[in-house]
Tab-separated table of C-alpha atoms and ligand atoms in Angstrom:
chain	number	residue	atom	x	y	z
A	1	MET	CA	-3.934	-16.481	33.740
A	2	LYS	CA	-5.736	-14.180	31.051
A	3	LEU	CA	-5.356	-15.356	27.544
A	4	TYR	CA	-5.142	-12.290	25.204
A	5	PHE	CA	-6.595	-13.970	21.628
A	6	ALA	CA	-7.832	-13.555	18.186
A	7	PRO	CA	-9.774	-16.411	16.642
A	8	GLY	CA	-7.653	-19.233	14.433
A	9	ALA	CA	-4.660	-17.005	15.147
A	10	CYS	CA	-1.764	-18.248	16.267
A	11	SER	CA	-2.903	-17.319	19.527
A	12	LEU	CA	-4.267	-20.541	19.168
A	13	SER	CA	-1.709	-22.719	20.279
A	14	PRO	CA	-1.123	-21.389	23.828
A	15	HIS	CA	-4.884	-21.646	23.970
A	16	ILE	CA	-4.566	-25.434	23.309
A	17	VAL	CA	-1.744	-25.670	25.693
A	18	LEU	CA	-3.704	-24.136	27.945
A	19	ARG	CA	-6.325	-26.311	28.280
A	20	GLU	CA	-4.361	-29.503	27.594
A	21	THR	CA	-2.613	-29.096	30.662
A	22	GLY	CA	-6.123	-28.507	32.301
A	23	SER	CA	-4.417	-24.962	33.097
A	24	LYS	CA	-6.910	-22.475	35.169
A	25	PHE	CA	-7.459	-19.949	32.625
A	26	ASP	CA	-9.729	-16.759	31.564
A	27	LEU	CA	-10.178	-15.837	27.771
A	28	GLU	CA	-10.602	-11.896	26.065
A	29	GLN	CA	-11.073	-11.433	22.842
A	30	VAL	CA	-9.276	-8.812	20.337
A	31	ASN	CA	-10.819	-6.883	16.799
A	32	ASN	CA	-6.878	-7.814	15.409
A	33	GLN	CA	-7.972	-5.259	12.745
A	34	GLU	CA	-9.465	-2.471	15.368
A	35	LYS	CA	-6.606	-3.323	17.842
A	36	LYS	CA	-9.665	-3.436	20.148
A	37	THR	CA	-10.380	-5.998	22.839
A	38	LYS	CA	-13.785	-7.253	23.464
A	39	SER	CA	-14.676	-5.627	26.774
A	40	GLY	CA	-13.233	-2.111	24.957
A	41	THR	CA	-10.037	-2.032	26.018
A	42	ASP	CA	-7.136	-0.182	23.467
A	43	TYR	CA	-5.334	-3.268	22.749
A	44	TRP	CA	-2.162	-1.021	22.119
A	45	THR	CA	-2.131	-0.629	26.124
A	46	ILE	CA	-2.025	-4.461	26.599
A	47	ASN	CA	0.636	-5.583	23.933
A	48	PRO	CA	2.692	-2.284	22.210
A	49	LYS	CA	3.613	-4.819	19.385
A	50	GLY	CA	-0.106	-5.028	18.760
A	51	GLN	CA	-0.158	-8.793	18.371
A	52	VAL	CA	-2.184	-11.890	20.038
A	53	PRO	CA	-0.886	-13.393	21.991
A	54	VAL	CA	-0.641	-12.179	25.339
A	55	LEU	CA	-0.270	-13.874	28.872
A	56	GLU	CA	-1.763	-12.250	31.877
A	57	LEU	CA	0.095	-14.004	35.226
A	58	GLY	CA	-1.138	-13.854	38.415
A	59	ASP	CA	0.762	-11.014	39.560
A	60	GLY	CA	-0.280	-8.459	36.543
A	61	GLU	CA	2.808	-9.068	34.261
A	62	ARG	CA	1.884	-9.827	30.857
A	63	LEU	CA	4.340	-12.388	28.310
A	64	THR	CA	4.463	-11.975	24.627
A	65	GLU	CA	5.764	-14.662	21.989
A	66	GLY	CA	3.953	-17.857	21.197
A	67	PRO	CA	7.087	-19.730	21.488
A	68	VAL	CA	7.733	-18.309	25.231
A	69	ILE	CA	4.304	-18.240	26.363
A	70	VAL	CA	3.494	-22.229	25.165
A	71	GLN	CA	6.658	-23.083	27.646
A	72	TYR	CA	5.514	-21.043	30.347
A	73	ILE	CA	1.906	-22.247	30.559
A	74	ALA	CA	2.992	-26.343	30.123
A	75	ASP	CA	6.581	-25.500	33.040
A	76	GLN	CA	3.232	-25.009	35.527
A	77	LYS	CA	1.733	-28.110	35.196
A	78	PRO	CA	5.225	-30.331	34.481
A	79	ASP	CA	3.309	-33.809	35.325
A	80	SER	CA	1.300	-33.070	32.151
A	81	GLY	CA	4.554	-33.625	29.912
A	82	LEU	CA	3.698	-31.304	27.089
A	83	VAL	CA	7.238	-29.516	27.462
A	84	PRO	CA	10.135	-32.162	28.985
A	85	PRO	CA	12.500	-30.415	31.924
A	86	ALA	CA	14.571	-27.965	31.241
A	87	GLY	CA	18.206	-28.303	30.455
A	88	THR	CA	16.851	-32.095	29.042
A	89	LYS	CA	18.364	-32.598	25.031
A	90	GLU	CA	14.573	-32.838	24.910
A	91	ARG	CA	13.702	-30.107	25.745
A	92	TYR	CA	16.148	-28.318	23.378
A	93	ARG	CA	14.634	-30.157	20.758
A	94	VAL	CA	10.848	-29.262	21.392
A	95	GLN	CA	12.296	-25.735	21.162
A	96	GLU	CA	14.060	-26.536	18.050
A	97	TRP	CA	10.966	-27.427	16.444
A	98	LEU	CA	9.494	-23.957	17.976
A	99	ASN	CA	11.902	-22.071	16.311
A	100	PHE	CA	11.351	-23.891	12.965
A	101	THR	CA	7.921	-23.471	12.983
A	102	THR	CA	7.724	-19.855	14.353
A	103	SER	CA	10.633	-18.582	11.698
A	104	GLU	CA	10.115	-20.567	8.964
A	105	LEU	CA	6.390	-21.182	8.649
A	106	HIS	CA	4.786	-19.060	10.611
A	107	LYS	CA	6.506	-15.793	9.478
A	108	SER	CA	5.724	-16.750	5.313
A	109	PHE	CA	2.011	-17.470	6.159
A	110	GLY	CA	1.446	-13.049	7.219
A	111	PRO	CA	1.904	-12.069	3.576
A	112	LEU	CA	-0.362	-14.814	1.939
A	113	PHE	CA	-3.295	-13.025	4.694
A	114	ARG	CA	-2.675	-9.429	3.727
A	115	PRO	CA	-4.803	-8.345	0.805
A	116	THR	CA	-2.465	-5.628	-0.340
A	117	THR	CA	0.301	-8.899	-0.524
A	118	PRO	CA	1.706	-8.512	-4.928
A	119	ASP	CA	0.533	-11.869	-5.958
A	120	ALA	CA	4.320	-12.410	-6.927
A	121	TYR	CA	5.348	-11.878	-3.437
A	122	LYS	CA	2.313	-14.325	-2.941
A	123	THR	CA	3.928	-16.813	-4.780
A	124	ILE	CA	7.291	-16.387	-3.970
A	125	SER	CA	5.855	-17.343	0.082
A	126	LYS	CA	4.196	-20.682	-1.153
A	127	GLU	CA	7.221	-21.589	-2.725
A	128	ASN	CA	9.401	-21.189	0.195
A	129	LEU	CA	6.662	-22.733	2.431
A	130	GLY	CA	6.408	-26.160	-0.050
A	131	LYS	CA	10.085	-26.371	0.218
A	132	ARG	CA	9.792	-26.697	4.321
A	133	PHE	CA	6.746	-28.500	3.783
A	134	ASP	CA	8.812	-31.035	1.756
A	135	TRP	CA	11.310	-31.524	4.402
A	136	LEU	CA	9.059	-31.245	7.288
A	137	ASP	CA	6.764	-33.939	5.473
A	138	LYS	CA	10.094	-36.466	5.625
A	139	GLN	CA	10.114	-35.530	9.194
A	140	LEU	CA	6.699	-36.750	10.212
A	141	GLU	CA	6.683	-39.993	8.785
A	142	GLY	CA	5.732	-42.907	10.790
A	143	LYS	CA	5.143	-40.508	13.611
A	144	GLU	CA	2.826	-39.130	15.330
A	145	TYR	CA	3.947	-36.187	16.272
A	146	LEU	CA	6.921	-34.280	15.890
A	147	THR	CA	9.510	-35.274	18.883
A	148	GLY	CA	7.379	-38.760	18.932
A	149	LYS	CA	4.815	-40.489	20.822
A	150	GLN	CA	3.839	-37.210	23.281
A	151	PHE	CA	1.999	-34.730	22.032
A	152	THR	CA	4.111	-31.223	22.863
A	153	VAL	CA	3.777	-27.800	22.659
A	154	ALA	CA	5.522	-27.559	19.371
A	155	ASP	CA	2.631	-29.968	17.706
A	156	ALA	CA	-0.091	-27.323	19.421
A	157	TYR	CA	2.039	-24.677	17.383
A	158	LEU	CA	2.432	-26.628	14.367
A	159	PHE	CA	-0.905	-28.088	13.845
A	160	VAL	CA	-2.277	-23.993	13.874
A	161	LEU	CA	-0.266	-23.269	11.122
A	162	THR	CA	-0.987	-26.139	9.364
A	163	ASN	CA	-5.170	-24.801	9.554
A	164	TRP	CA	-3.823	-21.925	7.999
A	165	THR	CA	-3.006	-23.835	4.766
A	166	LYS	CA	-6.941	-24.021	3.591
A	167	PRO	CA	-7.754	-20.259	3.787
A	168	THR	CA	-4.389	-19.617	1.817
A	169	GLN	CA	-5.690	-22.342	-0.490
A	170	ILE	CA	-2.100	-24.716	-0.582
A	171	ASP	CA	-2.998	-28.478	-0.582
A	172	LEU	CA	-2.027	-30.336	2.260
A	173	SER	CA	-2.674	-32.967	-0.017
A	174	LYS	CA	0.438	-33.224	-1.476
A	175	TRP	CA	2.682	-34.107	1.736
A	176	PRO	CA	0.066	-36.891	3.215
A	177	ASN	CA	2.188	-37.246	6.866
A	178	ILE	CA	1.521	-33.609	7.232
A	179	ALA	CA	-2.319	-33.637	6.092
A	180	ALA	CA	-2.485	-37.303	8.643
A	181	PHE	CA	-0.960	-35.337	11.629
A	182	GLN	CA	-3.026	-31.860	11.381
A	183	LYS	CA	-6.348	-34.368	11.866
A	184	ARG	CA	-4.416	-36.967	14.054
A	185	VAL	CA	-4.307	-33.119	16.499
A	186	ALA	CA	-7.449	-32.012	15.338
A	187	ALA	CA	-9.209	-35.026	16.751
A	188	ARG	CA	-7.693	-34.731	20.096
A	189	PRO	CA	-10.888	-33.899	22.870
A	190	LYS	CA	-8.752	-30.339	24.065
A	191	VAL	CA	-8.186	-29.526	20.693
A	192	LYS	CA	-11.347	-29.638	19.643
A	193	GLU	CA	-12.866	-27.522	22.911
A	194	ALA	CA	-10.644	-25.036	21.623
A	195	MET	CA	-11.485	-24.372	18.308
A	196	GLN	CA	-15.078	-24.891	19.231
A	197	ALA	CA	-14.346	-21.640	22.093
A	198	GLU	CA	-13.043	-19.426	19.600
A	199	GLY	CA	-16.321	-20.401	17.306
A	200	LEU	CA	-13.736	-22.304	14.261
A	201	ILE	CA	-15.620	-25.133	14.666
A	202	PRO	CA	-18.961	-25.431	15.706
A	203	LYS	CA	-20.311	-27.062	19.226
A	204	GLU	CA	-21.208	-30.821	19.116
A	205	LYS	CA	-24.398	-31.756	20.071
A	206	GLN	CA	-25.275	-33.088	23.188
A	207	LEU	CA	-26.717	-36.723	22.958
A	208	ALA	CA	-29.665	-37.106	24.922
B	301	LIG	N1	6.460	-12.742	17.424
B	301	LIG	C1	5.500	-13.166	17.676
B	301	LIG	C2	4.208	-13.222	15.986
B	301	LIG	C3	2.473	-13.255	16.571
B	301	LIG	C4	1.747	-12.997	15.793
B	301	LIG	O1	2.105	-12.657	14.321
B	301	LIG	N2	0.555	-12.568	15.864
B	301	LIG	C5	-0.759	-12.024	14.240
B	301	LIG	C6	-1.727	-13.135	14.744
B	301	LIG	S1	-1.004	-14.689	14.323
B	301	LIG	C7	-0.767	-10.621	14.790
B	301	LIG	O2	-1.239	-10.425	15.794
B	301	LIG	N3	-0.587	-10.052	13.632
B	301	LIG	C8	-1.468	-8.413	13.967
B	301	LIG	C9	-0.810	-7.714	13.672
B	301	LIG	O3	0.419	-8.251	13.541
B	301	LIG	O4	-1.159	-6.530	13.349
B	301	LIG	C10	4.490	-14.258	18.440
B	301	LIG	O5	5.374	-15.477	17.919
B	301	LIG	O6	3.616	-14.263	19.398
């Protein structure tokens, strides 16, 4: 499998899932502004939607849409526990979280990153996110992860979005359970590995 990614973008979620599941994969970095891969390919030919992530499968077929890609990866490694089996109620709970994250959180962040977005629009986007965070914070009360003690693909996705609060100047201290969730996920060794590989945090020095 090959993951097309841009550092720190939503493609970090499948990147984390690839590492958490112990999957074999290659990475190809995409310059999302110029729509070129690091090896010089026109990215529009890889994904006509012009977005990361894309997961290229062993047979050359390409899968898009982060919430689907993470389930595909985790379904290849059912013992990893990153998604409950298809058809179970627990699986629908994970899908419920993935859908909430993509439709209620992810897309509200987009305008905050665009320099051309008017300030009034940014204010409304932040207000909308704040309302969702108020609710989310209550859901995380007393829980390690979204569905309880087990880390799932939905946690990987939510974690990436919580990281976007810093560059968009959203103060997470207002939502202590979300802030604690972010720290908890950031401390997972495979999450650190993914972030180091994308150049988001420095590589740890090897102890002699
Ligand atoms: N619906 C897509 C959205 C992916 C998406 O928003 N990707 C962003 C990065 S987080 C992107 O590539 N944006 C560049 C663009 O739209 O030009 C998914 O869930 O995978």
